[in-house]
CSV table of C-alpha atoms and ligand atoms in Angstrom, one decimal:
chain,number,residue,atom,x,y,z
D,1,UNK,CA,-12.7,17.5,13.0
D,2,UNK,CA,-12.1,18.5,9.0
D,3,UNK,CA,-10.7,16.7,6.3
D,4,UNK,CA,-8.1,18.2,4.9
D,5,UNK,CA,-6.6,18.9,1.5
D,6,UNK,CA,-3.2,20.3,0.5
D,7,UNK,CA,-3.5,20.9,-3.0
D,8,UNK,CA,-0.9,22.6,-5.2
D,9,UNK,CA,0.5,24.4,-2.4
D,10,UNK,CA,-2.6,25.4,-0.2
D,11,UNK,CA,-4.4,24.2,2.7
D,12,UNK,CA,-8.0,23.6,2.2
D,13,UNK,CA,-11.4,21.6,3.4
D,14,UNK,CA,-11.0,18.4,1.1
D,15,UNK,CA,-14.7,18.9,0.2
D,16,UNK,CA,-13.4,21.9,-1.8
D,17,UNK,CA,-10.7,20.5,-3.1
D,18,UNK,CA,-10.1,20.6,-7.0
D,19,UNK,CA,-8.0,19.4,-9.9
D,20,UNK,CA,-8.4,20.5,-14.0
D,21,UNK,CA,-10.1,17.6,-16.1
D,22,UNK,CA,-6.9,18.3,-18.0
D,23,UNK,CA,-4.9,16.8,-15.1
D,24,UNK,CA,-2.6,13.8,-16.4
D,25,UNK,CA,-3.8,11.5,-13.6
D,26,UNK,CA,-7.5,11.8,-14.5
D,27,UNK,CA,-6.3,11.7,-18.2
D,28,UNK,CA,-3.7,8.7,-18.1
D,29,UNK,CA,-3.5,7.9,-14.6
D,30,UNK,CA,0.1,9.3,-15.0
D,31,UNK,CA,1.0,9.7,-11.2
D,32,UNK,CA,2.2,8.4,-8.4
D,33,UNK,CA,1.1,7.9,-4.6
D,34,UNK,CA,1.6,7.1,-1.2
D,35,UNK,CA,-0.5,5.9,1.7
D,36,UNK,CA,0.6,6.8,5.2
D,37,UNK,CA,-1.1,6.1,8.8
D,38,UNK,CA,-1.2,8.4,11.4
D,39,UNK,CA,-0.8,6.8,14.6
D,40,UNK,CA,-1.3,9.1,17.8
D,41,UNK,CA,-0.9,12.1,16.3
D,42,UNK,CA,2.5,10.7,14.3
D,43,UNK,CA,2.9,9.5,10.6
D,44,UNK,CA,4.4,5.3,10.6
D,45,UNK,CA,7.7,5.3,8.7
D,46,UNK,CA,7.1,8.4,7.2
D,47,UNK,CA,10.9,8.6,6.0
D,48,UNK,CA,10.1,5.0,4.2
D,49,UNK,CA,7.3,5.9,2.2
D,50,UNK,CA,9.2,9.3,0.9
D,51,UNK,CA,12.1,7.7,-0.4
D,52,UNK,CA,9.5,5.2,-2.0
D,53,UNK,CA,7.4,7.9,-3.6
D,54,UNK,CA,10.7,9.4,-4.6
D,55,UNK,CA,11.7,6.0,-6.7
D,56,UNK,CA,8.2,5.8,-7.6
D,57,UNK,CA,8.6,9.4,-9.6
D,58,UNK,CA,12.0,8.6,-10.9
D,59,UNK,CA,11.0,5.9,-12.8
D,60,UNK,CA,8.5,7.7,-14.4
D,61,UNK,CA,10.5,10.5,-15.0
D,62,UNK,CA,8.3,12.9,-13.0
D,63,UNK,CA,10.0,15.5,-10.6
D,64,UNK,CA,9.0,15.7,-7.4
D,65,UNK,CA,8.5,19.2,-6.6
D,66,UNK,CA,9.7,19.1,-2.9
D,67,UNK,CA,12.7,18.1,-1.2
D,68,UNK,CA,12.2,15.7,1.5
D,69,UNK,CA,11.9,18.2,4.6
D,70,UNK,CA,9.2,20.0,2.6
D,71,UNK,CA,7.1,17.0,2.5
D,72,UNK,CA,7.4,16.0,6.1
D,73,UNK,CA,6.5,19.9,6.8
D,74,UNK,CA,3.7,19.6,4.6
D,75,UNK,CA,1.9,16.4,5.8
D,76,UNK,CA,2.8,17.2,9.8
D,77,UNK,CA,0.9,20.9,8.7
D,78,UNK,CA,-2.3,18.6,7.2
D,79,UNK,CA,-1.9,16.3,10.4
D,80,UNK,CA,-2.3,18.8,12.7
D,81,UNK,CA,-4.9,21.1,11.1
D,82,UNK,CA,-7.0,18.3,10.8
D,83,UNK,CA,-7.1,17.3,14.1
D,84,UNK,CA,-7.0,13.6,13.8
D,85,UNK,CA,-5.3,11.7,16.1
D,86,UNK,CA,-5.9,8.1,14.2
D,87,UNK,CA,-5.9,8.9,10.5
D,88,UNK,CA,-4.1,8.4,7.0
D,89,UNK,CA,-2.6,10.8,4.5
D,90,UNK,CA,-2.8,10.1,1.0
D,91,UNK,CA,0.2,11.6,-1.2
D,92,UNK,CA,-0.3,11.8,-4.8
D,93,UNK,CA,1.8,13.7,-7.6
D,94,UNK,CA,0.9,13.6,-11.0
D,95,UNK,CA,2.8,14.8,-13.8
D,96,UNK,CA,0.6,18.0,-14.5
D,97,UNK,CA,-2.1,19.3,-16.3
D,98,UNK,CA,-1.5,20.0,-20.1
D,99,UNK,CA,-3.6,19.4,-23.3
D,100,UNK,CA,-4.2,15.8,-23.5
D,101,UNK,CA,-1.7,13.9,-25.9
D,102,UNK,CA,0.1,10.5,-24.8
D,103,UNK,CA,3.6,11.8,-25.1
D,104,UNK,CA,4.4,14.2,-22.2
D,105,UNK,CA,5.2,17.8,-23.2
D,106,UNK,CA,8.5,18.5,-23.9
D,107,UNK,CA,8.9,21.3,-22.1
D,108,UNK,CA,8.7,21.5,-18.0
D,109,UNK,CA,5.4,20.7,-16.9
D,110,UNK,CA,4.2,21.9,-13.1
D,111,UNK,CA,3.5,18.2,-11.4
D,112,UNK,CA,0.6,18.5,-9.4
D,113,UNK,CA,0.3,17.7,-5.6
D,114,UNK,CA,-2.3,16.5,-3.6
D,115,UNK,CA,-2.4,15.3,0.2
D,116,UNK,CA,-5.4,14.3,1.8
D,117,UNK,CA,-5.8,13.7,5.4
D,118,UNK,CA,-8.6,11.4,6.3
D,119,UNK,CA,-10.4,9.4,9.7
D,120,UNK,CA,-9.3,5.9,9.4
D,121,UNK,CA,-11.5,3.4,10.2
D,122,UNK,CA,-9.6,0.2,10.9
D,123,UNK,CA,-11.0,-3.5,9.6
D,124,UNK,CA,-13.8,-5.5,12.0
D,125,UNK,CA,-11.8,-6.8,14.7
D,126,UNK,CA,-13.0,-9.9,14.5
D,127,UNK,CA,-10.9,-10.2,11.0
D,128,UNK,CA,-7.6,-9.8,13.6
D,129,UNK,CA,-9.3,-12.4,15.8
D,130,UNK,CA,-10.8,-15.2,13.4
D,131,UNK,CA,-8.8,-14.5,10.3
D,132,UNK,CA,-9.7,-13.2,6.5
D,133,UNK,CA,-10.6,-14.8,3.5
D,134,UNK,CA,-8.6,-14.7,0.3
D,135,UNK,CA,-9.1,-15.2,-3.0
D,136,UNK,CA,-6.3,-15.6,-6.1
D,137,UNK,CA,-6.8,-14.0,-9.3
D,138,UNK,CA,-5.1,-14.0,-12.7
D,139,UNK,CA,-2.4,-11.1,-12.6
D,140,UNK,CA,-3.6,-9.0,-15.4
D,141,UNK,CA,-1.2,-5.9,-14.4
D,142,UNK,CA,1.9,-4.4,-16.0
D,143,UNK,CA,5.5,-5.6,-15.2
D,144,UNK,CA,6.3,-2.4,-13.3
D,145,UNK,CA,4.2,-3.4,-9.8
D,146,UNK,CA,7.2,-2.1,-8.1
D,147,UNK,CA,6.1,1.3,-8.8
D,148,UNK,CA,3.1,2.9,-6.7
D,149,UNK,CA,0.9,4.6,-9.8
D,150,UNK,CA,-2.7,5.7,-9.6
D,151,UNK,CA,-3.1,3.1,-12.5
D,152,UNK,CA,-5.1,1.1,-10.3
D,153,UNK,CA,-8.0,-0.7,-12.5
D,154,UNK,CA,-6.3,-4.2,-12.2
D,155,UNK,CA,-6.4,-4.0,-8.2
D,156,UNK,CA,-9.8,-2.5,-7.9
D,157,UNK,CA,-11.6,-4.9,-10.2
D,158,UNK,CA,-9.3,-7.9,-8.1
D,159,UNK,CA,-10.6,-6.0,-4.9
D,160,UNK,CA,-14.4,-6.5,-6.1
D,161,UNK,CA,-14.0,-9.9,-7.3
D,162,UNK,CA,-12.8,-10.9,-3.6
D,163,UNK,CA,-15.7,-8.4,-2.5
D,164,UNK,CA,-18.1,-10.5,-4.3
D,165,UNK,CA,-17.1,-14.0,-3.0
D,166,UNK,CA,-17.3,-12.7,0.3
D,167,UNK,CA,-13.3,-12.5,0.6
D,168,UNK,CA,-11.8,-9.9,1.7
D,169,UNK,CA,-8.8,-9.6,-0.4
D,170,UNK,CA,-7.5,-10.9,-3.7
D,171,UNK,CA,-4.1,-12.5,-4.6
D,172,UNK,CA,-2.2,-11.8,-7.5
D,173,UNK,CA,-1.2,-14.8,-9.5
D,174,UNK,CA,1.3,-14.8,-12.4
D,175,UNK,CA,2.9,-18.1,-13.8
D,176,UNK,CA,2.1,-20.2,-10.7
D,177,UNK,CA,3.7,-17.4,-8.0
D,178,UNK,CA,1.4,-15.9,-5.7
D,179,UNK,CA,3.3,-12.0,-5.7
D,180,UNK,CA,0.8,-9.7,-3.3
D,181,UNK,CA,-2.6,-8.5,-2.6
D,182,UNK,CA,-4.5,-6.3,-4.7
D,183,UNK,CA,-3.4,-4.0,-1.2
D,184,UNK,CA,-1.1,-5.8,0.4
D,185,UNK,CA,1.9,-8.1,0.5
D,186,UNK,CA,1.4,-11.6,1.7
D,187,UNK,CA,3.7,-13.7,3.6
D,188,UNK,CA,2.8,-17.5,5.1
D,189,UNK,CA,5.0,-19.4,7.8
D,190,UNK,CA,6.3,-22.8,7.3
D,191,UNK,CA,8.0,-24.7,10.1
D,192,UNK,CA,7.8,-21.4,11.7
D,193,UNK,CA,9.9,-19.6,9.2
D,194,UNK,CA,8.3,-16.7,7.9
D,195,UNK,CA,8.5,-16.7,3.7
D,196,UNK,CA,7.1,-13.7,1.0
D,197,UNK,CA,8.2,-13.3,-2.3
D,198,UNK,CA,11.0,-11.2,-2.7
D,199,UNK,CA,11.1,-7.7,-4.0
D,200,UNK,CA,10.8,-7.4,-7.8
D,201,UNK,CA,9.5,-5.7,-10.8
D,202,UNK,CA,6.0,-7.5,-10.0
D,203,UNK,CA,5.5,-6.6,-6.7
D,204,UNK,CA,5.5,-3.5,-4.3
D,205,UNK,CA,8.1,-3.2,-2.0
D,206,UNK,CA,5.9,-2.6,1.3
D,207,UNK,CA,6.7,-0.6,3.8
D,208,UNK,CA,4.8,-3.0,6.1
D,209,UNK,CA,6.7,-6.0,4.6
D,210,UNK,CA,9.7,-4.6,5.8
D,211,UNK,CA,8.7,-3.8,9.1
D,212,UNK,CA,7.4,-6.9,9.6
D,213,UNK,CA,10.3,-8.8,8.5
D,214,UNK,CA,12.4,-6.9,10.9
D,215,UNK,CA,10.1,-7.8,13.9
D,216,UNK,CA,10.4,-11.3,12.7
D,217,UNK,CA,14.0,-11.5,12.9
D,218,UNK,CA,14.3,-9.8,16.2
D,219,UNK,CA,12.0,-12.1,17.8
D,220,UNK,CA,14.3,-14.7,16.6
D,221,UNK,CA,11.7,-15.7,13.6
D,222,UNK,CA,13.7,-17.4,10.7
D,223,UNK,CA,12.7,-15.0,7.1
D,224,UNK,CA,13.2,-16.2,3.7
D,225,UNK,CA,12.4,-13.9,1.1
D,226,UNK,CA,11.7,-16.3,-1.9
D,227,UNK,CA,9.5,-17.3,-4.8
D,228,UNK,CA,6.1,-18.9,-3.3
D,229,UNK,CA,3.8,-20.9,-5.5
D,230,UNK,CA,0.4,-20.8,-5.1
D,231,UNK,CA,0.0,-24.3,-3.6
D,232,UNK,CA,2.0,-23.6,-1.0
D,233,UNK,CA,-0.9,-21.7,0.3
D,234,UNK,CA,-2.6,-24.4,0.5
D,235,UNK,CA,-0.1,-26.6,2.9
D,236,UNK,CA,1.2,-23.4,4.9
D,237,UNK,CA,1.1,-23.7,8.8
D,238,UNK,CA,-0.2,-19.6,8.4
D,239,UNK,CA,-0.9,-17.5,6.0
D,240,UNK,CA,-0.8,-13.4,6.2
D,241,UNK,CA,-0.8,-10.4,4.7
D,242,UNK,CA,0.6,-6.7,6.0
D,243,UNK,CA,0.0,-3.2,4.3
D,244,UNK,CA,-0.8,0.3,5.8
D,245,UNK,CA,-4.4,-0.2,6.0
D,246,UNK,CA,-4.8,-3.4,7.6
D,247,UNK,CA,-1.6,-3.7,9.3
D,248,UNK,CA,-0.4,-7.8,9.9
D,249,UNK,CA,-3.9,-9.6,9.2
D,250,UNK,CA,-4.0,-13.3,9.7
D,251,UNK,CA,-6.0,-15.3,6.9
D,252,UNK,CA,-8.2,-17.7,7.5
D,253,UNK,CA,-9.4,-19.3,4.2
D,254,UNK,CA,-8.0,-19.3,0.6
D,255,UNK,CA,-10.4,-19.9,-2.1
D,256,UNK,CA,-12.5,-21.3,0.9
D,257,UNK,CA,-10.0,-23.9,2.0
D,258,UNK,CA,-9.0,-23.3,5.8
D,259,UNK,CA,-5.3,-22.5,6.4
D,260,UNK,CA,-2.9,-24.6,8.7
D,261,UNK,CA,-4.4,-25.2,12.4
D,262,UNK,CA,-7.0,-22.1,12.3
D,263,UNK,CA,-6.1,-18.3,12.4
D,264,UNK,CA,-4.3,-16.4,13.8
D,265,UNK,CA,-1.5,-19.3,13.9
D,266,UNK,CA,1.1,-18.5,16.7
D,267,UNK,CA,3.8,-16.9,13.8
D,268,UNK,CA,0.9,-14.5,13.1
D,269,UNK,CA,-0.4,-14.1,16.4
D,270,UNK,CA,3.3,-13.2,17.7
D,271,UNK,CA,3.8,-10.3,14.9
D,272,UNK,CA,0.5,-8.8,15.4
D,273,UNK,CA,1.8,-8.5,18.7
D,274,UNK,CA,5.2,-6.8,17.6
D,275,UNK,CA,3.4,-4.2,15.7
D,276,UNK,CA,0.9,-2.9,17.8
D,277,UNK,CA,3.9,-2.7,19.9
D,278,UNK,CA,6.4,-0.9,17.3
D,279,UNK,CA,3.2,1.4,16.1
D,280,UNK,CA,2.6,2.9,19.7
E,301,PDD,N1,-1.5,-0.2,-0.6
E,301,PDD,N2,1.2,-4.2,-2.2
E,301,PDD,C1,0.2,-3.6,-3.0
E,301,PDD,C2,-0.5,-3.7,-4.4
E,301,PDD,C3,-0.7,-2.8,-2.2
E,301,PDD,O1,-1.4,-1.4,-3.0
E,301,PDD,C4,0.1,-2.0,-1.2
E,301,PDD,C5,-0.8,-0.8,0.2
E,301,PDD,C6,0.9,-2.8,-0.1
E,301,PDD,C7,1.5,-3.0,1.1
E,301,PDD,O2,2.6,-1.7,1.3
E,301,PDD,P1,2.6,-0.9,2.4
E,301,PDD,O3,3.0,-2.0,3.3
E,301,PDD,O4,3.9,0.2,1.8
E,301,PDD,O5,1.5,0.0,3.1
E,301,PDD,C8,1.5,-3.9,-1.1
E,301,PDD,C9,-2.2,1.8,0.4
E,301,PDD,C10,-2.3,1.0,1.4
E,301,PDD,C11,-3.1,1.4,-0.7
E,301,PDD,O6,-3.4,1.2,-2.2
E,301,PDD,O7,-4.1,2.4,-0.2
C-alpha cells in the first residue's frame, strides 16, 4: 500500500515528495495544518477540519489556494490512491517560497500545499481499558493557540517531557488553569457533569472535543464549558482526553496521582462507546 503525497497539485509517492528549503514553513514555521482521520475509507468530520483550516489561514493572512470542494476532492483522491481504509490525512499550507526575510513579501506569493496520507497506528488498547498517564507542564506557548499553526516546538518539548516521565500526554497549565494537552483537549467529570475549558485564544477548538460534547448532550450528560483549575484534576471523578489521533482516551493518573475510582469511569466509558458508534 503506498503512502501518498500531494504537493502543489501533483500526486506522488510520499518518499518522493519535496519542498524548497526557502519555503516559509521550513524557515519560520509560517503555516497551518490539519490532521483528519479516515475510517473505512471516509474522512471523519472533514467539513469541520476544513473550516478550521480556513480560520487558521485567515488569522495569519495566508490565502488558501483552493475552494472547499477542491480540498474535498483532493483528499478523496489521495485516500483512494493510498488504498488505506484506516488512515490519517495531514494537510499543510504554508505562506510559500520566498528569499528568507521575516517580513512576508508585499506581492502575492503562492502558498505551498502538502497533503499526505499515511496508515494509522492506534494507541495500545491497554490505554483505553486501563487509562493513560498525564503530567502537567507550564504553558510556554504564545497567546494564539486557537490557530492550528505548524509552529509546535513547545508541544514537542511538552510531549517529550511526558514521555520521559512515563506518561502519554502533557497538559498545559497557565496561571493555574488547565487548558489542553500537547495534542489533545482535556475534560473532566464532576458529579456526572462533563466539564471542559471554554474555547478562546489559549486552546485549540478541537473537532473531537466538539463531537464528544455533542455526544454527551445527546446521551443526557450535562456539559459545562468553564475554566478548570489544575487542582480540580485531582478531585475529579474522571479525566479524559479527546483528539483526532487518540479519540476518547481515559486518564488514570495525573502527575502520578490516581484519578477517581479508576479509569475508565462510567461517563468516559459511555462516551468511548458513543464515539465508536459515531465513527462507524
Ligand atoms: N492535534 N489541542 C492541540 C494542541 C492539538 O494539537 C490537537 C490535535 C487537539 C485536538 O484537536 P482535534 O480533536 O481537532 O484533533 C487539541 C493533532 C491530532 C496533531 O497535532 O497531530
